[in-house]
Coordinates of C-alpha atoms in Angstrom, one line a residue:
Chain A
M1 CA 41.8 -10.5 -31.2
R2 CA 42.4 -10.8 -34.7
F3 CA 40.3 -11.5 -37.7
R4 CA 41.5 -11.9 -41.2
A5 CA 38.7 -13.9 -44.2
K6 CA 39.4 -14.4 -48.1
I7 CA 37.2 -15.5 -50.4
V8 CA 38.5 -16.3 -54.5
D9 CA 35.8 -18.4 -55.7
L10 CA 33.1 -15.9 -57.5
A11 CA 30.8 -18.1 -56.6
C12 CA 30.8 -18.4 -52.9
L13 CA 31.9 -15.2 -53.4
N14 CA 27.7 -14.2 -55.0
H15 CA 26.0 -16.7 -52.3
F16 CA 27.9 -14.8 -50.0
S17 CA 26.4 -11.4 -51.1
R18 CA 23.5 -12.7 -51.5
I19 CA 23.2 -14.1 -48.2
I20 CA 24.5 -10.6 -46.6
N21 CA 21.7 -8.7 -48.8
T22 CA 19.3 -11.1 -46.7
I23 CA 20.7 -9.6 -43.5
A24 CA 21.0 -6.7 -44.9
K25 CA 17.0 -5.9 -45.7
L26 CA 16.2 -7.3 -42.1
A27 CA 18.0 -4.8 -39.9
K28 CA 19.8 -1.8 -39.7
T29 CA 21.9 -3.0 -37.1
C30 CA 23.0 -6.1 -36.2
I31 CA 26.5 -8.7 -34.3
L32 CA 28.7 -10.5 -36.2
R33 CA 29.6 -13.1 -33.9
L34 CA 32.2 -15.1 -35.3
T35 CA 33.6 -18.3 -34.1
V36 CA 36.2 -20.9 -35.1
C37 CA 34.1 -22.5 -37.3
K38 CA 31.0 -19.8 -38.0
L39 CA 29.8 -17.0 -38.5
Y40 CA 26.5 -16.2 -37.5
F41 CA 24.7 -12.6 -37.3
I42 CA 22.1 -11.9 -34.5
L43 CA 19.6 -9.5 -34.2
S44 CA 18.2 -9.5 -30.5
D45 CA 14.6 -8.4 -30.2
K46 CA 15.1 -4.8 -28.8
V47 CA 11.6 -2.5 -28.8
A48 CA 14.0 -0.5 -31.5
N49 CA 13.5 -3.1 -34.0
G50 CA 10.0 -3.4 -33.1
G51 CA 10.8 -6.4 -31.1
A52 CA 11.2 -8.6 -34.0
S53 CA 14.5 -10.9 -33.7
M54 CA 17.0 -12.8 -36.2
W55 CA 19.3 -15.9 -35.7
C56 CA 21.7 -16.2 -39.2
E57 CA 24.0 -18.5 -38.8
L58 CA 27.0 -20.1 -41.1
C59 CA 30.1 -22.9 -41.5
Q60 CA 32.5 -20.5 -42.3
G61 CA 34.2 -23.4 -44.5
N62 CA 31.7 -23.3 -46.9
F63 CA 33.1 -19.6 -48.2
F64 CA 36.0 -18.8 -47.3
D65 CA 39.0 -19.6 -49.1
E66 CA 41.2 -18.4 -45.3
F67 CA 39.8 -18.0 -42.1
Q68 CA 41.8 -17.0 -39.0
M69 CA 40.0 -16.0 -36.2
E70 CA 41.4 -14.6 -32.4
G71 CA 39.0 -14.4 -29.7
V72 CA 39.2 -11.6 -27.2
A73 CA 41.0 -14.6 -24.9
A74 CA 41.8 -17.7 -25.6
E75 CA 39.6 -19.5 -23.7
H76 CA 36.3 -17.1 -25.4
N77 CA 37.6 -17.3 -28.6
E78 CA 35.0 -15.3 -29.8
I79 CA 34.4 -11.9 -31.2
Y80 CA 31.0 -9.5 -31.6
L81 CA 31.1 -7.2 -33.6
E82 CA 28.5 -4.6 -34.4
L83 CA 27.6 -3.3 -37.5
V84 CA 25.1 -2.2 -40.1
P85 CA 24.7 -5.6 -42.7
E86 CA 23.9 -2.2 -45.0
N87 CA 27.4 -1.5 -45.5
L88 CA 29.4 -5.1 -46.0
S89 CA 26.5 -5.1 -48.9
R90 CA 27.5 -2.4 -50.8
A91 CA 31.6 -3.3 -50.6
L92 CA 30.4 -6.6 -52.0
K93 CA 28.0 -4.8 -54.8
T94 CA 30.8 -3.9 -57.2
A95 CA 32.6 -7.2 -55.9
Q96 CA 30.8 -9.6 -58.7
N97 CA 33.9 -9.6 -60.7
A98 CA 36.5 -9.5 -58.6
K99 CA 40.1 -11.9 -57.8
A100 CA 39.4 -11.9 -54.5
V101 CA 37.9 -10.7 -51.7
K102 CA 39.2 -9.7 -48.2
I103 CA 38.4 -9.2 -44.9
K104 CA 40.2 -7.7 -42.1
L105 CA 39.4 -6.8 -38.6
T106 CA 41.7 -3.3 -38.0
N107 CA 41.8 -0.5 -35.4
K108 CA 43.5 2.7 -38.2
H109 CA 40.9 6.0 -36.0
C110 CA 38.4 3.6 -35.0
P111 CA 37.9 -0.6 -35.2
C112 CA 36.5 -1.0 -38.8
L113 CA 36.1 -4.3 -41.3
R114 CA 38.1 -3.5 -43.5
V115 CA 36.5 -5.5 -47.5
A116 CA 38.9 -5.3 -49.8
V117 CA 38.4 -6.3 -53.4
E118 CA 40.7 -7.1 -55.9
L119 CA 39.8 -6.2 -59.4
P120 CA 40.8 -7.5 -62.5
S121 CA 42.4 -4.3 -65.0
L122 CA 44.1 -4.0 -68.2
S123 CA 47.0 -2.8 -67.0
S124 CA 49.7 -4.5 -65.3
S125 CA 48.5 -4.3 -61.5
S126 CA 45.1 -5.4 -60.0
R127 CA 42.8 -2.5 -59.0
I128 CA 42.2 -2.3 -55.0
V129 CA 39.1 -1.1 -53.8
T130 CA 38.9 -0.9 -49.8
H131 CA 35.9 -0.2 -47.8
D132 CA 36.7 0.6 -43.8
I133 CA 32.9 -0.5 -42.7
P134 CA 33.1 0.8 -39.1
V135 CA 32.4 -1.7 -36.0
G136 CA 31.6 -1.7 -32.7
V137 CA 33.4 -3.8 -30.7
I138 CA 30.8 -6.0 -28.0
P139 CA 32.9 -6.6 -24.5
R140 CA 32.8 -10.1 -23.4
R141 CA 30.4 -9.0 -20.7
M142 CA 27.4 -8.6 -23.0
W143 CA 27.5 -11.4 -25.0
N144 CA 25.1 -13.1 -23.0
D145 CA 23.2 -10.5 -24.0
F146 CA 23.5 -12.2 -27.6
R147 CA 22.6 -15.3 -27.0
E148 CA 20.9 -18.1 -29.1
P149 CA 17.3 -18.5 -28.9
S150 CA 15.3 -21.3 -28.0
V151 CA 12.3 -22.7 -30.7
P152 CA 9.2 -21.6 -27.7
D153 CA 6.6 -23.7 -27.3
F154 CA 4.3 -23.0 -30.3
D155 CA 0.9 -24.9 -31.2
V156 CA 1.8 -25.5 -34.5
S157 CA 4.4 -25.6 -36.8
I158 CA 4.2 -25.9 -41.2
Y159 CA 5.8 -26.1 -43.9
L160 CA 5.0 -22.1 -46.5
P161 CA 3.7 -21.7 -49.2
V162 CA 6.2 -21.3 -52.2
L163 CA 7.9 -17.9 -50.8
K164 CA 7.9 -16.1 -53.9
T165 CA 3.7 -16.8 -53.6
M166 CA 3.6 -15.9 -50.4
K167 CA 5.9 -12.2 -51.1
N168 CA 2.8 -11.4 -53.5
V169 CA 0.4 -12.4 -51.9
V170 CA 2.0 -10.3 -48.7
E171 CA 3.2 -7.2 -51.0
R172 CA -0.3 -7.2 -52.3
M173 CA -1.8 -7.2 -48.5
K174 CA 0.6 -4.7 -47.9
N175 CA -1.2 -1.7 -49.2
L176 CA -4.4 -2.0 -46.9
S177 CA -3.4 -2.8 -43.6
N178 CA -0.5 -2.9 -41.1
F179 CA -1.4 -5.9 -40.0
I180 CA -2.1 -9.4 -41.2
V181 CA -2.8 -12.9 -39.8
I182 CA -1.3 -16.1 -40.2
E183 CA -3.2 -18.6 -39.0
A184 CA -2.6 -22.3 -39.6
N185 CA -3.2 -26.0 -38.1
L186 CA -1.8 -29.1 -37.9
S187 CA -3.5 -30.4 -41.7
G188 CA -1.3 -28.4 -43.4
E189 CA -3.9 -25.1 -43.5
M190 CA -2.8 -22.0 -43.4
N191 CA -4.4 -18.7 -44.1
L192 CA -3.3 -15.2 -44.3
K193 CA -5.7 -12.8 -43.6
I194 CA -6.3 -8.5 -43.5
E195 CA -9.1 -7.0 -42.4
T196 CA -9.5 -3.2 -42.4
D197 CA -13.1 -1.7 -41.9
L198 CA -13.5 -1.5 -45.7
V199 CA -12.4 -4.5 -46.3
S200 CA -11.2 -7.9 -45.6
V201 CA -9.2 -10.3 -47.9
T202 CA -8.3 -13.5 -47.1
T203 CA -5.7 -16.6 -48.8
H204 CA -6.1 -19.7 -48.4
F205 CA -3.2 -22.7 -49.0
K206 CA -3.7 -25.9 -47.8
D207 CA -1.4 -29.3 -48.5
L208 CA 1.3 -27.2 -47.5
G209 CA 2.5 -30.2 -45.0
N210 CA 3.6 -30.0 -40.9
P211 CA 7.1 -31.0 -40.0
P212 CA 7.3 -33.9 -37.8
W213 CA 9.1 -32.5 -34.4
A214 CA 10.3 -35.6 -32.0
S215 CA 7.9 -35.7 -29.9
E216 CA 9.8 -38.3 -27.5
D217 CA 11.3 -34.8 -25.5
G218 CA 7.3 -34.5 -24.2
C219 CA 8.0 -30.7 -25.4
Q220 CA 5.3 -31.1 -27.6
S221 CA 3.0 -33.6 -26.6
S222 CA 0.7 -31.0 -25.3
A223 CA 0.2 -30.8 -29.4
Q224 CA -0.5 -34.3 -30.0
G225 CA -4.1 -34.2 -27.9
R226 CA -5.6 -31.7 -30.0
D227 CA -8.1 -31.3 -33.3
L228 CA -6.0 -31.0 -36.2
E229 CA -8.8 -28.6 -38.5
S230 CA -8.4 -25.9 -34.8
M231 CA -6.4 -22.8 -36.6
V232 CA -4.4 -21.3 -34.8
E233 CA -3.5 -17.7 -35.3
V234 CA -1.7 -14.8 -34.5
C235 CA -1.2 -11.0 -35.8
I236 CA 1.8 -9.6 -36.6
D237 CA 3.2 -6.4 -38.4
I238 CA 3.3 -6.5 -42.2
K239 CA 6.1 -4.9 -42.8
K240 CA 8.0 -7.6 -40.9
L241 CA 6.6 -10.5 -43.2
Q242 CA 6.8 -8.8 -45.8
Q243 CA 10.5 -7.4 -45.8
L244 CA 11.4 -11.3 -45.0
L245 CA 10.3 -12.2 -47.8
A246 CA 11.3 -9.8 -49.1
G247 CA 15.0 -10.5 -48.5
Q248 CA 14.5 -13.8 -49.9
Q249 CA 16.7 -14.3 -52.7
V250 CA 17.0 -17.8 -53.4
N251 CA 14.8 -20.5 -52.6
P252 CA 14.7 -22.1 -49.4
T253 CA 15.8 -25.7 -48.9
K254 CA 13.1 -26.3 -45.7
A255 CA 10.8 -23.0 -44.8
L256 CA 8.5 -23.2 -41.9
C257 CA 7.1 -21.4 -38.9
N258 CA 5.6 -22.0 -36.0
I259 CA 3.0 -19.7 -34.6
V260 CA 2.7 -19.8 -30.8
R261 CA -1.4 -18.9 -30.5
K262 CA -1.2 -14.8 -30.1
R263 CA 2.3 -14.4 -28.9
I264 CA 5.4 -14.5 -31.5
V265 CA 6.3 -16.4 -34.5
H266 CA 9.0 -18.3 -35.2
F267 CA 10.2 -18.3 -38.5
I268 CA 13.3 -21.0 -39.8
L269 CA 14.2 -20.9 -43.6
L270 CA 17.1 -22.9 -44.8
H271 CA 19.7 -23.5 -47.2
E272 CA 22.4 -26.0 -47.6
E273 CA 25.0 -23.6 -46.5
V274 CA 23.2 -20.9 -44.2
S275 CA 20.1 -21.0 -41.7
L276 CA 18.4 -18.3 -41.1
Q277 CA 15.3 -18.0 -37.9
Y278 CA 12.7 -14.6 -37.7
F279 CA 10.9 -14.1 -34.5
I280 CA 8.4 -11.5 -35.5
P281 CA 5.8 -10.7 -32.0
A282 CA 2.3 -10.1 -32.1
V283 CA 1.3 -7.0 -31.9
A284 CA -0.4 -5.7 -28.6
Chain B
L1 CA 23.9 19.6 -68.8
S2 CA 20.5 19.5 -67.3
R3 CA 22.2 18.0 -64.1
I4 CA 23.9 20.8 -63.4
G5 CA 21.7 23.8 -63.3
D6 CA 17.0 24.5 -64.4
E7 CA 18.3 27.0 -67.1
L8 CA 19.7 26.2 -70.6
Y9 CA 21.6 29.2 -71.9
L10 CA 22.7 29.1 -75.7
E11 CA 25.4 31.4 -77.0
P12 CA 25.7 31.5 -80.9
T13 CA 29.4 32.5 -81.2
E14 CA 31.9 32.3 -84.5
S15 CA 33.3 29.3 -83.2
G16 CA 30.1 28.0 -82.8
L17 CA 27.4 27.3 -80.8
S18 CA 27.8 27.0 -77.6
L19 CA 25.4 25.8 -74.7
R20 CA 25.9 26.5 -71.2
A21 CA 24.3 25.8 -68.0
V22 CA 25.4 27.0 -63.7
N23 CA 23.8 25.8 -60.4
S24 CA 21.8 27.6 -58.2
S25 CA 25.2 27.8 -55.6
R26 CA 27.9 28.4 -58.7
S27 CA 29.6 25.8 -57.1
A28 CA 29.1 24.1 -60.6
F29 CA 29.3 25.4 -64.4
A30 CA 29.5 23.0 -67.5
S31 CA 30.0 24.2 -71.2
F32 CA 29.6 22.5 -75.4
L33 CA 30.3 24.2 -77.6
F34 CA 29.6 23.3 -81.0
A35 CA 31.8 23.6 -83.9
P36 CA 30.3 25.0 -86.8
L37 CA 31.1 21.6 -88.7
F38 CA 29.3 20.0 -86.6
F39 CA 26.2 21.7 -87.9
Q40 CA 24.5 21.1 -91.6
L41 CA 24.1 24.3 -91.6
Y42 CA 25.6 27.1 -88.8
E43 CA 24.5 30.3 -89.0
P44 CA 25.3 32.2 -85.8
G45 CA 23.6 35.6 -86.8
I46 CA 25.4 39.1 -87.7
A47 CA 27.7 41.0 -84.8
G48 CA 27.0 45.7 -85.3
P49 CA 29.9 47.4 -84.6
D50 CA 28.0 48.0 -81.1
T51 CA 25.5 44.8 -80.6
E52 CA 26.9 41.2 -79.6
L53 CA 25.6 38.2 -81.2
F54 CA 22.5 37.5 -79.9
R55 CA 22.4 35.4 -76.7
C56 CA 19.7 34.2 -74.8
K57 CA 18.6 31.4 -71.7
V58 CA 15.7 28.6 -71.7
H59 CA 14.0 26.9 -69.4
M60 CA 16.1 23.3 -69.3
K61 CA 12.7 21.2 -68.7
S62 CA 10.8 23.5 -71.9
F63 CA 14.3 22.4 -73.9
L64 CA 14.9 18.8 -73.0
G65 CA 10.7 18.1 -73.7
V66 CA 11.8 18.5 -77.1
F67 CA 13.8 15.9 -77.5
R68 CA 12.2 13.6 -75.3
S69 CA 12.9 10.1 -76.8
L70 CA 15.8 9.9 -78.0
P71 CA 14.9 6.0 -79.7
S72 CA 11.8 7.4 -81.4
L73 CA 13.8 10.7 -82.8
E74 CA 16.5 8.8 -84.3
K75 CA 14.0 6.5 -85.7
S76 CA 11.6 9.5 -87.3
V77 CA 13.4 13.4 -87.1
G78 CA 15.4 14.0 -91.1
K79 CA 16.3 17.5 -89.3
C80 CA 16.5 19.8 -86.5
L81 CA 16.2 23.7 -87.1
I82 CA 17.1 25.7 -84.9
L83 CA 16.1 29.4 -85.3
L84 CA 16.7 32.1 -82.5
K85 CA 13.9 34.8 -83.5
P86 CA 14.4 38.2 -81.3
R87 CA 12.1 39.7 -81.8
A88 CA 9.5 37.3 -82.1
S89 CA 11.3 36.6 -78.1
R90 CA 11.0 33.2 -79.1
L91 CA 13.6 30.0 -79.6
V92 CA 12.0 27.6 -82.3
L93 CA 12.8 24.7 -82.7
Q94 CA 11.7 22.2 -85.8
L95 CA 11.5 18.9 -85.9
H96 CA 11.6 17.9 -89.6
C97 CA 10.3 14.5 -89.6
K98 CA 9.1 11.5 -92.2
Y99 CA 5.7 11.6 -94.5
G100 CA 5.9 14.9 -94.7
V101 CA 6.1 16.3 -91.2
T102 CA 7.0 18.5 -89.2
K103 CA 6.7 19.8 -85.6
T104 CA 7.5 23.4 -84.5
H105 CA 8.0 24.2 -81.4
N106 CA 8.3 27.4 -79.9
L107 CA 9.5 28.4 -76.3
A108 CA 10.2 31.7 -74.8
F109 CA 13.1 32.7 -73.6
Q110 CA 14.5 35.7 -71.3
E111 CA 18.4 37.3 -72.6
C112 CA 21.0 37.1 -70.5
E113 CA 23.7 37.9 -69.8
R114 CA 27.2 36.1 -70.8
L115 CA 27.8 33.1 -67.9
Q116 CA 31.2 32.0 -68.3
A117 CA 32.8 30.6 -65.2
V118 CA 36.5 31.7 -64.7
F119 CA 39.2 29.0 -65.3
D120 CA 42.4 28.1 -66.7
T121 CA 43.4 24.6 -67.3
Q122 CA 46.8 25.9 -68.6
S123 CA 47.8 26.9 -65.4
C124 CA 46.7 24.5 -63.9
T125 CA 49.3 21.7 -62.0
S126 CA 47.8 19.3 -62.4
R127 CA 46.7 17.2 -65.3
L128 CA 44.9 13.3 -65.4
C129 CA 43.8 11.9 -69.2
A130 CA 42.0 9.0 -69.1
P131 CA 39.6 6.6 -70.8
A132 CA 36.0 7.0 -70.0
R133 CA 35.5 3.8 -69.4
V134 CA 38.7 3.5 -66.8
L135 CA 36.8 6.6 -65.0
A136 CA 33.0 5.6 -65.0
E137 CA 34.0 1.9 -63.3
A138 CA 35.7 3.4 -60.9
V139 CA 33.4 5.9 -59.2
V140 CA 30.6 3.0 -59.2
H141 CA 31.7 1.8 -56.3
F142 CA 30.6 4.7 -54.7
P143 CA 27.0 5.7 -54.0
L144 CA 24.9 7.0 -55.8
T145 CA 23.9 9.7 -53.5
L146 CA 26.6 10.6 -52.5
A147 CA 27.5 14.0 -52.3
E148 CA 31.7 14.2 -52.5
V149 CA 34.8 12.2 -53.3
T150 CA 38.0 12.7 -53.1
L151 CA 40.5 12.4 -55.8
G152 CA 44.5 11.7 -54.7
T153 CA 47.6 10.7 -55.4
G154 CA 49.2 8.0 -53.6
P155 CA 53.0 6.5 -53.9
G156 CA 53.8 4.3 -57.1
G157 CA 52.5 6.9 -58.9
K158 CA 48.9 5.8 -58.1
I159 CA 45.8 7.7 -58.2
S160 CA 43.2 6.7 -55.8
L161 CA 39.3 8.5 -55.1
Q162 CA 38.4 7.8 -51.8
N163 CA 34.1 9.0 -50.4
Y164 CA 34.1 13.2 -48.3
V165 CA 33.4 12.2 -44.9
E166 CA 33.2 14.7 -43.1
E167 CA 34.6 14.0 -40.0
A168 CA 35.9 16.4 -36.9
G169 CA 39.5 14.4 -36.3
E170 CA 41.0 11.8 -35.9
S171 CA 38.9 10.6 -32.4
C172 CA 36.5 7.6 -33.8
R173 CA 33.5 9.1 -36.1
P174 CA 30.5 8.9 -33.7
S175 CA 28.7 8.7 -37.6
K176 CA 29.2 5.5 -39.0
T177 CA 30.2 6.1 -42.4
M178 CA 31.4 3.4 -44.7
V179 CA 34.9 4.9 -45.9
T180 CA 35.3 3.2 -49.5
Q181 CA 39.3 3.7 -51.2
L182 CA 39.7 3.2 -54.5
W183 CA 43.6 3.0 -56.5
L184 CA 44.2 3.3 -60.0
A185 CA 47.6 2.7 -61.8
E186 CA 49.0 5.2 -63.0
D187 CA 49.2 3.1 -66.3
E188 CA 45.5 3.1 -66.7
F189 CA 45.6 6.3 -67.5
Q190 CA 46.2 7.7 -70.6
S191 CA 48.9 10.6 -69.2
V192 CA 49.0 11.7 -65.4
A193 CA 51.1 14.9 -64.4
V194 CA 50.2 15.2 -61.2
A195 CA 52.0 17.5 -58.2
P196 CA 52.9 14.8 -55.4
G197 CA 50.9 15.0 -52.6
S198 CA 48.1 17.1 -54.4
H199 CA 44.3 16.2 -53.9
I200 CA 40.8 17.8 -54.2
T201 CA 37.8 17.4 -53.6
F202 CA 34.2 17.2 -55.2
C203 CA 30.6 16.9 -55.8
L204 CA 30.5 13.3 -57.3
K205 CA 27.3 14.0 -58.1
E206 CA 28.1 16.8 -61.3
F207 CA 30.5 14.8 -62.2
R208 CA 28.8 11.8 -62.3
G209 CA 26.6 13.4 -65.8
L210 CA 29.6 14.3 -67.5
L211 CA 31.5 10.4 -67.1
S212 CA 27.6 9.5 -69.1
F213 CA 28.2 11.6 -71.5
A214 CA 31.7 10.8 -72.2
E215 CA 30.6 7.1 -72.1
A216 CA 28.1 6.9 -74.6
S217 CA 30.8 9.7 -77.0
N218 CA 34.0 7.1 -76.1
L219 CA 35.6 9.9 -75.5
P220 CA 38.9 10.2 -73.1
L221 CA 38.1 12.3 -69.8
T222 CA 41.6 14.9 -69.0
I223 CA 41.3 16.1 -65.2
H224 CA 43.4 19.7 -64.4
F225 CA 43.7 20.2 -61.6
D226 CA 45.2 22.8 -59.0
E227 CA 45.1 23.2 -55.2
P228 CA 42.5 22.6 -52.9
G229 CA 40.0 25.1 -53.3
R230 CA 40.8 26.1 -57.0
P231 CA 38.3 25.0 -59.1
V232 CA 38.6 21.8 -61.4
V233 CA 37.9 21.2 -64.6
F234 CA 37.0 18.5 -66.2
T235 CA 37.7 18.5 -70.3
L236 CA 36.5 16.0 -73.5
D237 CA 38.1 16.6 -76.9
D238 CA 36.5 15.6 -80.5
S239 CA 36.8 17.3 -84.3
V240 CA 34.0 19.2 -83.7
L241 CA 32.9 19.3 -79.9
E242 CA 34.2 20.7 -77.1
V243 CA 33.0 20.4 -73.2
H244 CA 33.9 21.9 -70.0
L245 CA 33.0 21.2 -66.6
V246 CA 34.7 23.4 -64.1
L247 CA 33.7 22.2 -60.2
A248 CA 34.4 24.0 -57.2
T249 CA 36.8 22.5 -55.0
L250 CA 36.9 22.3 -51.4
S251 CA 39.1 24.4 -49.9
D252 CA 41.7 23.2 -47.4
L253 CA 40.5 25.6 -45.1
E254 CA 37.0 24.1 -45.1
S255 CA 38.7 19.9 -45.4
D256 CA 41.0 20.4 -42.6
A257 CA 39.8 17.5 -40.9
Q258 CA 39.9 15.9 -44.9
S259 CA 43.8 17.2 -45.2
T260 CA 44.4 14.4 -41.8
L261 CA 42.5 11.1 -43.9
T262 CA 44.1 12.7 -47.1
N263 CA 47.6 12.7 -45.4
G264 CA 47.0 9.1 -45.0
V265 CA 46.1 9.0 -48.3
S266 CA 49.3 9.5 -49.3
H267 CA 51.3 8.4 -46.6
L268 CA 49.0 4.8 -47.2
P269 CA 51.2 1.9 -47.7
A270 CA 50.0 0.4 -50.9
P271 CA 46.5 -1.4 -50.3
S272 CA 47.6 -5.3 -50.0
D273 CA 50.4 -4.3 -47.4
D274 CA 49.3 -4.4 -43.6
F275 CA 48.8 -2.5 -40.5
A276 CA 49.0 -2.4 -37.8
D277 CA 46.3 -4.5 -35.6
D278 CA 45.3 -2.3 -32.4
L279 CA 42.5 -4.4 -31.5
E280 CA 44.0 -5.9 -27.1
S281 CA 45.1 -2.9 -26.8
Y282 CA 41.9 -1.5 -27.2
M283 CA 39.6 -4.7 -26.1
A284 CA 41.8 -4.8 -22.9
A285 CA 40.9 -1.1 -22.2
M286 CA 37.5 -1.5 -22.8
E287 CA 37.2 -4.6 -20.1
T288 CA 39.3 -2.8 -17.6
S289 CA 36.6 0.6 -17.5
E290 CA 34.0 -1.7 -16.7
G291 CA 33.3 -2.8 -13.3
G292 CA 33.9 -6.3 -12.3
S293 CA 32.9 -9.1 -15.3
G294 CA 29.8 -10.7 -15.6
G295 CA 26.6 -8.7 -14.3
P296 CA 23.3 -10.0 -14.5
P297 CA 22.6 -11.8 -17.2
S298 CA 19.8 -9.4 -19.3
P299 CA 16.9 -11.5 -20.6
T300 CA 17.1 -12.5 -24.3
F301 CA 14.6 -13.2 -26.4
S302 CA 12.1 -13.1 -23.2
L303 CA 9.0 -13.4 -25.7
H304 CA 9.5 -17.2 -26.4
T305 CA 8.2 -19.4 -23.4
P306 CA 10.1 -20.6 -21.1
Q307 CA 10.9 -24.6 -21.6
P308 CA 9.1 -27.1 -19.1
A309 CA 10.4 -27.7 -16.1
E310 CA 12.7 -30.3 -17.0
S311 CA 16.3 -28.4 -17.4
D312 CA 18.4 -29.6 -14.7
P313 CA 21.0 -27.6 -14.3
E314 CA 22.6 -31.0 -13.9
E315 CA 21.4 -32.2 -17.1
E316 CA 22.5 -28.6 -18.9
E317 CA 25.7 -29.4 -18.2
E318 CA 25.6 -32.9 -20.5
E319 CA 26.4 -31.6 -24.1
E320 CA 23.8 -35.3 -25.1
E321 CA 21.2 -34.7 -27.2
G322 CA 18.5 -37.1 -27.8
A323 CA 16.4 -38.1 -24.7
V324 CA 17.8 -36.3 -23.0
P325 CA 14.4 -34.0 -21.3
G326 CA 15.2 -30.4 -20.9
T327 CA 17.7 -30.4 -24.3
P328 CA 16.8 -26.8 -26.3
P329 CA 14.1 -29.0 -28.9
H330 CA 16.6 -25.9 -31.1
K331 CA 19.6 -28.5 -31.1
K332 CA 17.3 -31.5 -31.7
F333 CA 15.7 -29.6 -34.8
R334 CA 19.4 -29.4 -36.7
S335 CA 20.0 -33.2 -36.2
L336 CA 16.3 -33.2 -38.1
F337 CA 17.2 -31.4 -40.7
F338 CA 21.6 -30.8 -41.4
G339 CA 21.2 -34.4 -40.6
S340 CA 25.2 -35.3 -40.6
V341 CA 25.9 -31.3 -41.1
M342 CA 25.2 -30.1 -37.9
T343 CA 26.3 -33.0 -35.8
P344 CA 25.9 -33.2 -31.8
G345 CA 28.0 -31.1 -28.7
R346 CA 29.4 -29.1 -31.8
P347 CA 32.7 -27.3 -31.0
G348 CA 32.7 -23.9 -28.6
P349 CA 31.6 -22.7 -25.6
A350 CA 29.6 -23.8 -23.6
T351 CA 28.2 -21.0 -22.7
T352 CA 26.3 -21.0 -25.9
Q353 CA 24.8 -23.9 -26.0
E354 CA 23.1 -23.1 -22.0
V355 CA 19.6 -21.3 -23.7
L356 CA 17.7 -22.4 -21.0
A357 CA 19.9 -20.8 -18.1
E358 CA 16.7 -17.3 -18.3
D359 CA 15.9 -18.2 -15.1
S360 CA 18.5 -19.5 -13.5
D361 CA 21.0 -16.4 -11.5
G362 CA 24.3 -15.8 -11.3
E363 CA 24.4 -16.7 -14.6
C364 CA 28.9 -15.7 -15.6

């Protein structure tokens, strides 16, 4: 099992760092899955995470100049590592003007992801900073725990409002309540609501648009005949939503959510080179 | 000085005014000696045959409060008078400002003993001198909350800085602490005179304070050190100012585990070299120590409503998208939004595509 990768282009490095920063805001510990073509950051819905789960996927070719991966076995050519993304975020934070960043899986005392940053210096040789990030290697028999989540059989799918606006609203609401209700309908309307003993606040968004999910597979036929105006709602932990919105450092190309009435909300944020899905379950 | 202690010691001497501080655990001491030439007027007082020059200590916060906003001070204050009135038990700080305004602050003080750390830079076996900027750029890679850092020497004359981690020997770290190590080449320093293989561990927080002062005043910083356990002395010098920061260092006795790490440091090949990848044997050990392979899958993402019953196992094997019923709409979604970026039947083991398999048994 080997892994080595190198980033030389500063723009790619910046972009990669931003993605890691976003992941670090969403998960204290997560799984990094490496395949020949892609990297995945996975958080499965254990109770410790408050039931939230995440699936983030990026193509290595868009970021790395060199990428060599040999999985645990020929027919299972993948590597699953458990790590603290905040460590990776910190390692990359001071690499913003690096000449090169190399990442390598090593096992000196215990498995580590070694991030070696080559920095320019006034002296004859470059300055090298290495960060050894401890990782846990996930054995093959546990890989099934981290399968790709399926899109739930949702009641409403709607594009999100401008994330910055949504973030500002949610941040203010967070001061007033621990829970927030997201409701939306198939006419492009969404409301964010909080309600406490003292106050209730609702912010209305309209003309958001509903993404066209293909209907020929028959899965979404139940949505077809329904009243387009009726609202579907789900009540979730407001902190989880705020974390998701606060972690977005770049405006996604597409942002939408799928709501299953009173069960779960599934956020999909797409950028050119990375897709992020985040599932927040309803509070009991 | 305020980063070190809560009390400011003022000690006028013949060679200038000395401002000092010490921390509560007595593991950090700093002194700033301003030569008489630094001041427009300097009168240390008169020492009698059996009286010493008067010295005192004041609350750091009270003293700092007088000089609260540097930018506005620079604009409005013409002169500052510091007057020690022993009989009135007051330290007087008088700011003469523009437009005839005078602000007088009377600070209560306490008499005190002479505060002096015991150290001798001449007897230190190792010495490094570097521009403050180089050291500032070095410590930026370490988190602000980091307590201790190890300064060491490596092969090729390189100097290393590494965060200190308390670990119980060479076994796997139970605490998932990231280890950061920085290597500086000898020619980044103005002078290097170090005993090979030497290393010391000291508190980074207190050092950062001195470092920002050094950076602001553009002075080179000299580090004098010896064996682990003996204090490390940081000095700054210019014509009218002499600064010393003395920090205790971890002795080798306390840092037994650390010496394993630092032995690693000094035996480290140059950073760009490869290290043995023992992961194959690690993985083999992990796999054989478990029972048989492939236990029942744990329910994953169980909050999702299961897909409609069209998920025929036979059809799942087809990697075709499009009209096949039971194909995860997720993949279909990808082709909606990614267009050519995502092609159907993307490479990868078939197992990862069986996202609908939750209801089936015996998943291998």
